[in-house]
CSV table of C-alpha atoms in Angstrom, one decimal:
chain,number,residue,atom,x,y,z
K,1,GLY,CA,-15.5,-20.4,-5.9
K,2,ALA,CA,-11.4,-21.5,-7.0
K,3,VAL,CA,-10.5,-24.6,-5.3
K,4,VAL,CA,-6.9,-24.6,-4.7
K,5,SER,CA,-5.1,-28.1,-2.8
K,6,GLN,CA,-2.2,-28.9,-1.7
K,7,HIS,CA,-0.2,-31.6,-0.9
K,8,PRO,CA,0.7,-32.6,1.9
K,9,SER,CA,-0.7,-31.4,4.5
K,10,ARG,CA,1.3,-32.6,7.1
K,11,VAL,CA,4.8,-33.4,7.0
K,12,ILE,CA,7.5,-34.5,9.5
K,13,CYS,CA,11.0,-34.8,8.7
K,14,LYS,CA,15.0,-35.0,9.5
K,15,SER,CA,16.6,-32.5,10.0
K,16,GLY,CA,18.9,-32.8,6.8
K,17,THR,CA,16.3,-33.9,4.3
K,18,SER,CA,14.0,-32.5,1.6
K,19,VAL,CA,10.4,-31.5,1.6
K,20,LYS,CA,8.6,-31.4,-1.6
K,21,ILE,CA,4.3,-29.3,-1.3
K,22,GLU,CA,2.5,-28.6,-4.3
K,23,CYS,CA,0.3,-26.6,-5.0
K,24,ARG,CA,-2.1,-26.8,-7.4
K,25,SER,CA,-5.4,-24.5,-9.2
K,26,LEU,CA,-7.4,-27.3,-9.7
K,27,ASP,CA,-10.5,-26.0,-11.7
K,28,PHE,CA,-9.0,-22.4,-12.7
K,29,GLN,CA,-5.0,-21.6,-14.7
K,30,ALA,CA,-3.0,-19.7,-12.3
K,31,THR,CA,-0.6,-17.7,-13.7
K,32,THR,CA,0.4,-16.6,-10.6
K,33,MET,CA,1.1,-18.7,-7.5
K,34,PHE,CA,2.1,-17.2,-4.6
K,35,TRP,CA,4.1,-18.8,-1.3
K,36,TYR,CA,3.5,-17.6,2.6
K,37,ARG,CA,5.0,-18.9,6.2
K,38,GLN,CA,3.0,-18.3,8.7
K,39,PHE,CA,4.3,-19.2,12.5
K,40,PRO,CA,1.3,-19.6,15.4
K,41,LYS,CA,-1.0,-16.8,15.8
K,42,GLN,CA,0.8,-14.8,13.6
K,43,SER,CA,-0.1,-12.8,9.7
K,44,LEU,CA,0.5,-14.6,6.2
K,45,MET,CA,4.6,-13.3,5.3
K,46,LEU,CA,4.9,-13.7,1.5
K,47,MET,CA,7.6,-15.9,0.9
K,48,ALA,CA,8.0,-15.7,-2.9
K,49,THR,CA,5.8,-15.2,-6.3
K,50,SER,CA,5.6,-17.6,-8.9
K,51,ASN,CA,4.9,-17.8,-12.4
K,52,GLU,CA,4.2,-19.7,-14.9
K,53,GLY,CA,7.6,-20.6,-16.8
K,54,SER,CA,10.1,-18.2,-15.1
K,55,LYS,CA,11.8,-18.0,-12.4
K,56,ALA,CA,10.3,-17.2,-8.8
K,57,THR,CA,10.8,-13.5,-7.1
K,58,TYR,CA,11.6,-13.8,-3.6
K,59,GLU,CA,11.0,-11.0,-1.2
K,60,GLN,CA,13.3,-9.9,0.7
K,61,GLY,CA,15.2,-12.0,3.4
K,62,VAL,CA,14.1,-15.6,2.5
K,63,GLU,CA,16.9,-17.2,1.0
K,64,LYS,CA,15.6,-18.9,-3.4
K,65,ASP,CA,18.7,-21.6,-2.4
K,66,LYS,CA,16.8,-23.3,0.7
K,67,PHE,CA,13.1,-22.6,-1.2
K,68,LEU,CA,13.7,-24.2,-3.7
K,69,ILE,CA,10.0,-22.8,-6.3
K,70,ASN,CA,9.0,-24.3,-9.2
K,71,HIS,CA,6.2,-23.0,-11.5
K,72,ALA,CA,6.4,-26.0,-14.5
K,73,SER,CA,2.6,-25.6,-15.4
K,74,LEU,CA,-0.7,-22.9,-15.1
K,75,THR,CA,-2.1,-25.5,-11.8
K,76,LEU,CA,1.0,-26.8,-10.5
K,77,SER,CA,3.8,-24.8,-8.2
K,78,THR,CA,6.2,-26.9,-6.0
K,79,LEU,CA,7.8,-25.2,-2.8
K,80,THR,CA,11.1,-27.4,-2.1
K,81,VAL,CA,12.6,-27.2,1.7
K,82,THR,CA,16.1,-28.0,1.1
K,83,SER,CA,18.1,-29.6,4.2
K,84,ALA,CA,15.4,-28.8,6.6
K,85,HIS,CA,15.7,-28.1,10.1
K,86,PRO,CA,13.9,-27.4,12.8
K,87,GLU,CA,13.5,-23.3,12.3
K,88,ASP,CA,12.3,-24.0,9.4
K,89,SER,CA,8.9,-25.8,10.4
K,90,SER,CA,6.2,-23.5,10.1
K,91,PHE,CA,2.6,-23.5,8.8
K,92,TYR,CA,2.8,-22.9,4.3
K,93,ILE,CA,0.5,-22.1,2.7
K,94,CYS,CA,-0.1,-21.3,-1.4
K,95,SER,CA,-2.5,-19.4,-3.1
K,96,ALA,CA,-3.4,-19.0,-6.9
K,97,THR,CA,-5.2,-15.9,-9.2
K,98,GLY,CA,-6.0,-16.0,-12.7
K,99,GLY,CA,-4.7,-12.9,-13.7
K,100,PHE,CA,-4.0,-9.1,-12.3
K,101,GLN,CA,-7.7,-7.8,-10.4
K,102,GLU,CA,-8.2,-11.2,-10.1
K,103,THR,CA,-8.8,-12.7,-5.9
K,104,GLN,CA,-6.2,-14.8,-4.6
K,105,TYR,CA,-7.7,-18.3,-3.9
K,106,PHE,CA,-5.9,-19.8,-0.8
K,107,GLY,CA,-4.7,-23.6,-0.5
K,108,PRO,CA,-5.2,-25.7,2.9
K,109,GLY,CA,-2.1,-25.4,4.1
K,110,THR,CA,1.1,-27.5,4.9
K,111,ARG,CA,1.7,-28.1,8.6
K,112,LEU,CA,6.2,-28.9,8.0
K,113,LEU,CA,7.4,-30.3,11.2
K,114,VAL,CA,11.2,-30.7,11.6
K,115,LEU,CA,13.3,-32.9,14.0
E,1,ALA,CA,4.6,0.3,0.8
E,2,GLN,CA,1.1,0.1,1.6
E,3,SER,CA,0.0,-0.9,5.1
E,4,VAL,CA,-2.9,-3.1,6.7
E,5,THR,CA,-4.1,-2.0,10.8
E,6,GLN,CA,-5.9,-4.4,12.4
E,7,PRO,CA,-6.5,-2.6,15.8
E,8,ASP,CA,-8.2,-5.2,17.3
E,9,ILE,CA,-6.2,-8.6,18.7
E,10,HIS,CA,-8.7,-10.6,19.8
E,11,ILE,CA,-12.6,-10.0,20.5
E,12,THR,CA,-15.1,-12.3,21.8
E,13,VAL,CA,-19.3,-11.8,20.8
E,14,SER,CA,-22.0,-14.0,22.3
E,15,GLU,CA,-23.7,-16.2,19.9
E,16,GLY,CA,-27.1,-14.0,18.6
E,17,ALA,CA,-24.7,-10.5,19.0
E,18,SER,CA,-23.4,-8.1,16.2
E,19,LEU,CA,-20.4,-7.5,15.4
E,20,GLU,CA,-17.7,-5.2,13.8
E,21,LEU,CA,-13.9,-6.3,12.9
E,22,ARG,CA,-11.9,-3.4,12.5
E,23,CYS,CA,-9.5,-2.5,9.6
E,24,ASN,CA,-7.7,0.7,8.3
E,25,TYR,CA,-5.1,0.9,5.7
E,26,SER,CA,-2.7,3.3,4.1
E,27,TYR,CA,-2.4,2.8,0.4
E,28,GLY,CA,-2.0,5.8,-2.2
E,29,ALA,CA,-5.0,5.3,-3.9
E,30,THR,CA,-8.3,3.9,-4.1
E,31,PRO,CA,-7.1,0.1,-2.7
E,32,TYR,CA,-8.8,-3.1,-3.9
E,33,LEU,CA,-9.5,-4.6,-0.5
E,34,PHE,CA,-10.0,-7.5,1.1
E,35,TRP,CA,-11.4,-9.5,3.9
E,36,TYR,CA,-9.9,-13.9,4.3
E,37,VAL,CA,-11.3,-15.4,7.0
E,38,GLN,CA,-9.4,-18.4,8.4
E,39,SER,CA,-9.9,-21.1,10.4
E,40,PRO,CA,-7.7,-23.4,13.3
E,41,GLY,CA,-4.5,-25.1,11.1
E,42,GLN,CA,-6.5,-25.0,7.6
E,43,GLY,CA,-6.1,-22.1,4.7
E,44,LEU,CA,-8.1,-18.5,4.0
E,45,GLN,CA,-11.4,-18.3,2.3
E,46,LEU,CA,-12.1,-14.8,1.2
E,47,LEU,CA,-15.7,-13.7,2.7
E,48,LEU,CA,-15.6,-10.4,0.4
E,49,LYS,CA,-13.5,-7.8,-1.5
E,50,TYR,CA,-13.8,-4.3,-2.4
E,51,PHE,CA,-12.6,-3.3,-6.1
E,52,SER,CA,-14.8,-0.5,-7.2
E,53,GLY,CA,-18.7,0.9,-7.1
E,54,ASP,CA,-20.7,0.2,-4.4
E,55,THR,CA,-19.3,1.8,-0.9
E,56,LEU,CA,-21.0,-1.4,1.1
E,57,VAL,CA,-20.1,-4.6,-0.4
E,58,GLN,CA,-21.7,-8.2,-0.1
E,59,GLY,CA,-19.9,-11.2,1.5
E,60,ILE,CA,-20.7,-14.7,1.8
E,61,LYS,CA,-21.6,-16.5,5.3
E,62,GLY,CA,-23.5,-13.1,5.9
E,63,PHE,CA,-20.8,-10.2,6.2
E,64,GLU,CA,-20.7,-7.1,4.3
E,65,ALA,CA,-17.9,-4.5,4.6
E,66,GLU,CA,-18.3,-1.2,4.4
E,67,PHE,CA,-15.4,1.1,2.6
E,68,LYS,CA,-15.0,4.4,4.0
E,69,ARG,CA,-12.6,6.1,2.5
E,70,SER,CA,-12.6,9.3,4.5
E,71,GLN,CA,-11.3,6.8,7.8
E,72,SER,CA,-9.3,5.0,5.4
E,73,SER,CA,-11.0,1.9,6.3
E,74,PHE,CA,-12.9,-1.9,5.6
E,75,ASN,CA,-14.6,-2.7,8.0
E,76,LEU,CA,-16.0,-6.3,8.9
E,77,ARG,CA,-20.3,-6.4,10.1
E,78,LYS,CA,-21.8,-8.9,10.9
E,79,PRO,CA,-25.5,-8.4,12.9
E,80,SER,CA,-26.2,-11.4,14.0
E,81,VAL,CA,-22.7,-14.3,15.1
E,82,HIS,CA,-23.0,-17.8,14.5
E,83,TRP,CA,-20.3,-20.0,16.5
E,84,SER,CA,-19.2,-21.3,13.6
E,85,ASP,CA,-17.8,-17.7,12.8
E,86,ALA,CA,-15.4,-18.4,15.4
E,87,ALA,CA,-11.8,-17.8,13.5
E,88,GLU,CA,-9.6,-15.7,12.9
E,89,TYR,CA,-10.0,-13.1,10.1
E,90,PHE,CA,-7.8,-11.0,8.3
E,91,CYS,CA,-7.6,-7.8,6.3
E,92,ALA,CA,-6.1,-7.6,3.3
E,93,VAL,CA,-4.6,-4.7,0.7
E,94,PRO,CA,-2.3,-4.9,-2.1
E,95,THR,CA,1.4,-4.0,-1.7
E,96,GLN,CA,1.3,-1.5,-4.3
E,97,GLY,CA,-0.8,-0.1,-7.3
E,98,GLY,CA,-1.3,-2.6,-10.4
E,99,SER,CA,0.7,-6.1,-7.8
E,100,GLU,CA,-1.0,-8.8,-7.4
E,101,LYS,CA,1.1,-9.2,-3.6
E,102,LEU,CA,-0.9,-8.8,-0.7
E,103,VAL,CA,-0.5,-7.5,2.5
E,104,PHE,CA,-1.9,-8.7,5.5
E,105,GLY,CA,-2.6,-7.5,8.7
E,106,LYS,CA,-1.9,-9.6,11.6
E,107,GLY,CA,-5.2,-10.6,12.4
E,108,THR,CA,-8.4,-10.5,14.6
E,109,LYS,CA,-9.4,-13.8,16.4
E,110,LEU,CA,-13.0,-13.8,17.1
E,111,THR,CA,-13.6,-16.2,19.8
E,112,VAL,CA,-18.1,-16.2,20.1
E,113,ASN,CA,-19.3,-17.6,23.3
E,114,PRO,CA,-22.4,-19.5,23.4
């Protein structure tokens, strides 16, 4: 199956700093990537949809200026958490798909802890 | 809006026993349906998917699921559970027809007793 990687796997940062998370599709071209947030013992919450070469589409309630998404190529999308606060601590997961009716393949996730 | 309900938050079975995880969906037309599994601290792995055709779908790791339109269900089954199957299981359906976005159920945590 298709492989999606995320880097870093975990990160600890100070409050007020910015953190960048990378999501890469390793063996296929991802026309669309998704960013999810998962709180402990809860389901995935879709944050935004990212299409290569265009602006990301954010879900209702997600601050686009806080969670900056860039999808510069068909294999890479980045999520930058700007001016991170402790309440941003969470598990962030990306997924990638090659197109409509294609399966979403998920990355292993990034654990963010903001002190 | 489409939705997915997983009625069981937590299920415990003994190793070697059979397993059925329930999933009910609300969808306007014939849906695409997915089951994913998540081990602790990991991303999600696709177990199986239903797009069309045969309503009994075979997946990886010995799992299967049956689409029942009359019951709006897509239950996941395994005849004999292994200790390594302990994980969180999520059912998912597209948010709307033609959309790549998925909506997930709240998940069912599976515990396997030796």
